[in-house]
Amino acid sequence: VYNGTSELQLERMNVYFNEASGNKYVPRAVLVDLEPGTMDAVRAGPFGQLFRPDNFVFGQSGAGNNWAKGHYN
């Protein structure tokens, strides 16, 4: 729910959010990771329902905290 008083901020809501049904706003975001575990944690968390399910992009195996493996995959 928007609690501000600025008309300009309210006019620019579409920069960061898409308006859904019922005057609800969905954040414009693409969540990307190499492994599905982190995405599952976001979905199961308190803000998981804010994001569109088709904006989660992940691989099937992670980099195992190895930067080079993640960089060159």
Coordinates of C-alpha atoms in Angstrom, one line a residue:
V1 CA 0.0 0.0 0.0
Y2 CA 1.4 3.4 -1.0
N3 CA 1.5 5.7 2.1
G4 CA 3.2 8.7 0.6
T5 CA 1.8 12.1 -0.2
S6 CA 3.7 12.9 -3.4
E7 CA 1.6 12.9 -6.6
L8 CA 4.8 12.6 -8.7
Q9 CA 5.8 9.3 -6.9
L10 CA 2.3 7.9 -7.4
E11 CA 2.5 8.8 -11.1
R12 CA 5.8 7.0 -11.5
M13 CA 4.8 3.8 -9.8
N14 CA 4.9 2.1 -13.3
V15 CA 8.7 2.5 -13.4
Y16 CA 9.3 -0.1 -10.7
F17 CA 5.9 -1.9 -10.6
N18 CA 3.3 -3.4 -12.9
E19 CA -0.3 -2.9 -11.8
A20 CA -2.2 -6.1 -11.3
S21 CA -5.9 -6.6 -10.6
G22 CA -7.4 -5.0 -7.6
N23 CA -5.0 -2.1 -7.5
K24 CA -2.2 -4.3 -6.5
Y25 CA 1.4 -3.7 -7.7
V26 CA 3.9 -6.4 -8.7
P27 CA 7.6 -5.5 -8.6
R28 CA 9.4 -5.5 -11.9
A29 CA 12.2 -7.9 -11.2
V30 CA 14.1 -10.8 -12.8
L31 CA 15.6 -13.1 -10.2
V32 CA 18.6 -15.1 -11.5
D33 CA 20.8 -17.8 -9.9
L34 CA 22.6 -20.9 -11.0
E35 CA 20.9 -23.2 -8.5
P36 CA 17.2 -23.6 -7.8
G37 CA 17.6 -23.7 -4.0
T38 CA 17.9 -20.0 -3.5
M39 CA 14.9 -19.4 -5.7
D40 CA 12.9 -21.8 -3.6
A41 CA 13.9 -20.0 -0.5
V42 CA 12.7 -16.7 -2.0
R43 CA 9.4 -18.2 -3.0
A44 CA 8.9 -19.7 0.4
G45 CA 9.8 -16.5 2.2
P46 CA 7.6 -13.7 3.3
F47 CA 8.0 -11.8 0.1
G48 CA 7.8 -14.8 -2.3
Q49 CA 4.3 -14.0 -3.4
L50 CA 5.2 -10.5 -4.6
F51 CA 7.1 -11.8 -7.6
R52 CA 5.8 -13.3 -10.8
P53 CA 6.7 -17.0 -11.1
D54 CA 7.9 -16.6 -14.7
N55 CA 10.5 -14.1 -13.6
F56 CA 12.5 -16.7 -11.7
V57 CA 15.5 -17.9 -13.9
F58 CA 17.8 -20.6 -12.5
G59 CA 20.0 -23.5 -13.6
Q60 CA 20.0 -27.1 -12.3
S61 CA 23.4 -27.1 -10.7
G62 CA 25.1 -24.3 -8.8
A63 CA 28.7 -23.2 -8.8
G64 CA 29.3 -24.5 -5.2
N65 CA 30.6 -21.0 -4.1
N66 CA 33.3 -21.2 -6.7
W67 CA 33.4 -17.9 -8.6
A68 CA 35.3 -19.2 -11.6
K69 CA 32.9 -22.1 -12.1
G70 CA 30.0 -19.7 -12.0
H71 CA 31.7 -17.2 -14.2
Y72 CA 32.6 -19.6 -17.0
N73 CA 29.4 -21.7 -17.1

